[in-house]
Tab-separated table of C-alpha atoms in Angstrom:
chain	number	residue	atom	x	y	z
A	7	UNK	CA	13.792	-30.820	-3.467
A	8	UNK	CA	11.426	-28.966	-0.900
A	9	UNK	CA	7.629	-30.073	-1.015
A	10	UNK	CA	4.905	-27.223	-1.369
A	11	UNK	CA	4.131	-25.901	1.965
A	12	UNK	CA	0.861	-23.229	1.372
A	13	UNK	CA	2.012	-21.790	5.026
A	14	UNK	CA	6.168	-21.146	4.017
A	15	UNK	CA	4.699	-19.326	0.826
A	16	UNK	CA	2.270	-17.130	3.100
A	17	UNK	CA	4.989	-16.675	5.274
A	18	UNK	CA	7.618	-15.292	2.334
A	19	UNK	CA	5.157	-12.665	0.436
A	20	UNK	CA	3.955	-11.492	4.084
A	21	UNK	CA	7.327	-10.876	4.540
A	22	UNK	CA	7.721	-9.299	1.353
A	23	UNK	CA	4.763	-6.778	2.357
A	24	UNK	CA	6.007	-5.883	6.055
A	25	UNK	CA	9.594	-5.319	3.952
A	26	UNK	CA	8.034	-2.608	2.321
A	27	UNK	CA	5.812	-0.979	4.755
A	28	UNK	CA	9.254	-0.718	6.862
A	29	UNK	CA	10.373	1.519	3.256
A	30	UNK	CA	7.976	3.256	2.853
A	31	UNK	CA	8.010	3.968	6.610
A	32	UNK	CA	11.295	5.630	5.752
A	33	UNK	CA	10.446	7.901	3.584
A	34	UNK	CA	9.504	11.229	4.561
A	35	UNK	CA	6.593	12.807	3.813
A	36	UNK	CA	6.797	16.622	5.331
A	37	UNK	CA	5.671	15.441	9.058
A	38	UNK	CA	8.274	14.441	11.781
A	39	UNK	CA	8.167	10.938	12.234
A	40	UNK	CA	10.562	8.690	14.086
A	41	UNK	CA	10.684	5.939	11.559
A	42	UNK	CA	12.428	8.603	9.663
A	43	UNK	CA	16.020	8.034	11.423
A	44	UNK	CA	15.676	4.091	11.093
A	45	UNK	CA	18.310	3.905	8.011
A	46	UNK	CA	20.866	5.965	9.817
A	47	UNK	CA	23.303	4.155	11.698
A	48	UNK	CA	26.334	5.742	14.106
A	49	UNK	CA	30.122	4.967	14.170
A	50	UNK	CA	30.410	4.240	18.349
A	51	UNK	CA	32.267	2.165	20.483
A	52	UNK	CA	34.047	0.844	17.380
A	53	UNK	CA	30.690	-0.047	15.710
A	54	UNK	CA	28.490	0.691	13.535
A	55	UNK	CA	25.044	0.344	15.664
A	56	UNK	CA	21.610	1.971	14.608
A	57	UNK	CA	20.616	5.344	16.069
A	58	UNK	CA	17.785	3.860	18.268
A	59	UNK	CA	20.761	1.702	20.068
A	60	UNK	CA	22.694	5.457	21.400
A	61	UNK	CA	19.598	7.815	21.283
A	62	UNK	CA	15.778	8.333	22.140
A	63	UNK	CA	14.206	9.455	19.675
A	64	UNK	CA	10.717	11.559	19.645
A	65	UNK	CA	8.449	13.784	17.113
A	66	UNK	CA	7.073	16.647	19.902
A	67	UNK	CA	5.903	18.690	17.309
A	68	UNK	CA	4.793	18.124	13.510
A	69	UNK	CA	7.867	19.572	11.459
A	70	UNK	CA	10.502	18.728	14.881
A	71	UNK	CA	12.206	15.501	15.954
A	72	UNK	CA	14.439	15.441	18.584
A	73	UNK	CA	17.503	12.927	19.501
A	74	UNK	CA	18.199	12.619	22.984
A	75	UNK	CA	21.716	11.033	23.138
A	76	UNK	CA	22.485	8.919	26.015
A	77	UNK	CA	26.010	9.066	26.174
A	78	UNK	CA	27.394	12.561	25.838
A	79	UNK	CA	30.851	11.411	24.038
A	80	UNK	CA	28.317	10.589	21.244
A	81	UNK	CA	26.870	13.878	20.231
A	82	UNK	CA	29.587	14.646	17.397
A	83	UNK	CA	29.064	10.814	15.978
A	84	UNK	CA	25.388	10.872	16.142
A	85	UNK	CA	25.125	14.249	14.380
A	86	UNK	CA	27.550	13.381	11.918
A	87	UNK	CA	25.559	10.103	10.762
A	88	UNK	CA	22.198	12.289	10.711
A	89	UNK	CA	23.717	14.908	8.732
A	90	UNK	CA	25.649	12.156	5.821
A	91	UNK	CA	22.252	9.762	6.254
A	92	UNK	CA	20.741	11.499	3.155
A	93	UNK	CA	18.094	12.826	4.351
A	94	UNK	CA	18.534	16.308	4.169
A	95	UNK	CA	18.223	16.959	7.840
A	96	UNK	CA	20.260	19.417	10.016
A	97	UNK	CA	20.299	18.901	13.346
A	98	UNK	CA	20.727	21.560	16.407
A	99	UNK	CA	22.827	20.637	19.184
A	100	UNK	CA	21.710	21.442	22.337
A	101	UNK	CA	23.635	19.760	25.287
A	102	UNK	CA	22.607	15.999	24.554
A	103	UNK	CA	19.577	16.911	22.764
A	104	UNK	CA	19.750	17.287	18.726
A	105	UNK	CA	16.751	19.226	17.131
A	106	UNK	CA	15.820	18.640	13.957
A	107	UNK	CA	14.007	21.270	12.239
A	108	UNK	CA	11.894	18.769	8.948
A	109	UNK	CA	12.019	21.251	6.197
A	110	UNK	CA	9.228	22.058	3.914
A	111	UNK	CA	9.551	19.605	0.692
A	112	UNK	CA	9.757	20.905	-2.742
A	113	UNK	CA	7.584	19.372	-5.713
A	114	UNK	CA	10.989	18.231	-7.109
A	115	UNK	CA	11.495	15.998	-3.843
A	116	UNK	CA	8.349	14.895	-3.792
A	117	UNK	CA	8.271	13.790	-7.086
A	118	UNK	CA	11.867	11.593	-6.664
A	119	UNK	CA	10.076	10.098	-3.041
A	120	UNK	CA	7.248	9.214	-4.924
A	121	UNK	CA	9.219	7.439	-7.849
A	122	UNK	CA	11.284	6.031	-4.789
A	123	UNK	CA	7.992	4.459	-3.297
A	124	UNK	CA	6.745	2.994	-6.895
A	125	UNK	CA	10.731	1.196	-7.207
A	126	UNK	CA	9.814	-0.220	-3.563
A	127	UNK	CA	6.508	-1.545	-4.278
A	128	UNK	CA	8.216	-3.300	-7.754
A	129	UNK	CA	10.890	-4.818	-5.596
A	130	UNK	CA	7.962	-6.573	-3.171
A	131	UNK	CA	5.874	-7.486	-6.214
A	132	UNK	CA	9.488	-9.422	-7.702
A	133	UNK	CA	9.939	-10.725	-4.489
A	134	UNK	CA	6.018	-11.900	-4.117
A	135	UNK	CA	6.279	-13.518	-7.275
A	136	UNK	CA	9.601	-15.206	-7.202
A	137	UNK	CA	8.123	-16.576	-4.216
A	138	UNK	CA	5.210	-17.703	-6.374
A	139	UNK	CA	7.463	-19.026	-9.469
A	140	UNK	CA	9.302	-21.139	-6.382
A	141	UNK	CA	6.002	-22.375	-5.215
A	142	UNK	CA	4.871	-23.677	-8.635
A	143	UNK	CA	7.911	-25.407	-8.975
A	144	UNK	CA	7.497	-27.442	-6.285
A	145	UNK	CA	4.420	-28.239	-7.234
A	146	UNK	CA	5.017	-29.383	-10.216
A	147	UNK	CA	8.178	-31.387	-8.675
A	148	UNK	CA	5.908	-33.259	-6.405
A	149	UNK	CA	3.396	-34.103	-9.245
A	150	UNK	CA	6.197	-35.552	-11.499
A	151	UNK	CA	7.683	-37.622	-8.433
A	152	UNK	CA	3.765	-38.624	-7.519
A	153	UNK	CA	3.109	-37.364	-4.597
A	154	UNK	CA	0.339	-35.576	-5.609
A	155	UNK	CA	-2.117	-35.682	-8.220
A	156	UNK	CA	-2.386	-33.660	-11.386
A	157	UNK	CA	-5.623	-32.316	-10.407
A	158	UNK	CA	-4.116	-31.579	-7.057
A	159	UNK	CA	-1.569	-29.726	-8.456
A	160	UNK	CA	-4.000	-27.464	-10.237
A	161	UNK	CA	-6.050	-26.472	-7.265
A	162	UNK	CA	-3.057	-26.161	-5.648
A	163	UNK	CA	-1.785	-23.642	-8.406
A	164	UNK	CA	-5.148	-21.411	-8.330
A	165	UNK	CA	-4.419	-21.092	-4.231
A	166	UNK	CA	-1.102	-20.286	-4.911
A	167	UNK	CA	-2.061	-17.780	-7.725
A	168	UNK	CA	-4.911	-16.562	-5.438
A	169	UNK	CA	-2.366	-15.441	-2.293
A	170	UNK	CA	-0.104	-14.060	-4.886
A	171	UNK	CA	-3.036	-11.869	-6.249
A	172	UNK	CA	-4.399	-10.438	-2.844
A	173	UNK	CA	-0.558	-9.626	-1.952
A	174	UNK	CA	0.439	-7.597	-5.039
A	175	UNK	CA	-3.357	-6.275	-4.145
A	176	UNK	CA	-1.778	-5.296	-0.455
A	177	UNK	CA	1.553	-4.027	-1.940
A	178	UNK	CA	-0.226	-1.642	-4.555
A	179	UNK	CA	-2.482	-0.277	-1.880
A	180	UNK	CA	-0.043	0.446	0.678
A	181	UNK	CA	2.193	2.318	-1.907
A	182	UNK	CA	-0.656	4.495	-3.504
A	183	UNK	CA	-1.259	5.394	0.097
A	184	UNK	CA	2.398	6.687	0.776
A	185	UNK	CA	2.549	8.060	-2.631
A	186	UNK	CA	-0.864	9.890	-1.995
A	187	UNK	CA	0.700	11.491	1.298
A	188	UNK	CA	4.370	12.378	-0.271
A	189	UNK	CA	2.346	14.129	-2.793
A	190	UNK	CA	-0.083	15.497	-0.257
């Protein structure tokens, strides 16, 4: 049975909070952003590899990204993946270079992001407190194989609950933030 380790559990719900931010990073908001193409990965080679691994990609203007693909037998495939990623983009093929126009969002589809930012931030605060529930446990595991103390346990318990509290605190604020800016 694993001992408590404070710095393992710090470790898991900090992971749980940089999970989402990568999400929420995902999700677009109106503005060209590159984080925008990080779900969409390309059939090359044989592979399936992420777009970063075939293309540059850059925001020169607000509403524009642009794909610059490095190998020009990979135009159709990257444009293909960009197109079925879900993400209601249409590129422009110019040469190696794909434009893609961001559209204007509807309420509708900022509504659904929105909702799709709350179901992210529920998934961190399960995960954040799964991690807790496992950290309890083994608190209470070393306390009935007397390693450590009963009062021990029960400071041990308010840290525990502490960390848990000021990351559900970090997870709430970082998706009112990206809900705030789907919403505009």
């Amino acid at each position: 049975m694993a001992k408590y380790d404070k710095a393992d559990l710090e470790r898991r719900m900090h992971g749980a909070v940089e999970s989402l931010k990568h999400d929420l990073a995902g999700l677009r908001t109106g503005r060209a952003h590159s984080a925008l193409l990080d779900p969409v990965t390309v059939e090359v080679y044989g592979a399936h590899m992420p777009l970063n691994q075939v293309a540059s990609i850059s925001a020169p203007e607000p509403r524009m990204l642009t794909v610059q693909v490095w190998d020009k037998s990979n135009v159709g495939p990257v444009d293909k993946a960009i197109r079925s990623a879900g993400l209601g983009l249409n590129p422009i093929v110019d040469g190696q270079m794909l434009r893609l126009p961001i559209p204007e969002m509807t309420q509708e589809r900022r509504k659904e992001l929105s909702k799709l930012a709350g179901q992210y931030a529920e998934k961190a605060r399960v995960a954040v407190r799964n991690v807790r529930r496992d950290g309890m446990d083994n608190l209470k595991a070393d306390e009935n194989k007397k390693e450590i103390s009963e009062d021990e346990r029960k400071r041990h318990e308010t840290e525990v609950q502490k960390l848990t509290d000021a990351t559900i605190a970090d997870i709430d604020a970082a998706a009112s933030a990206k809900e705030k800016e789907i919403l505009g």
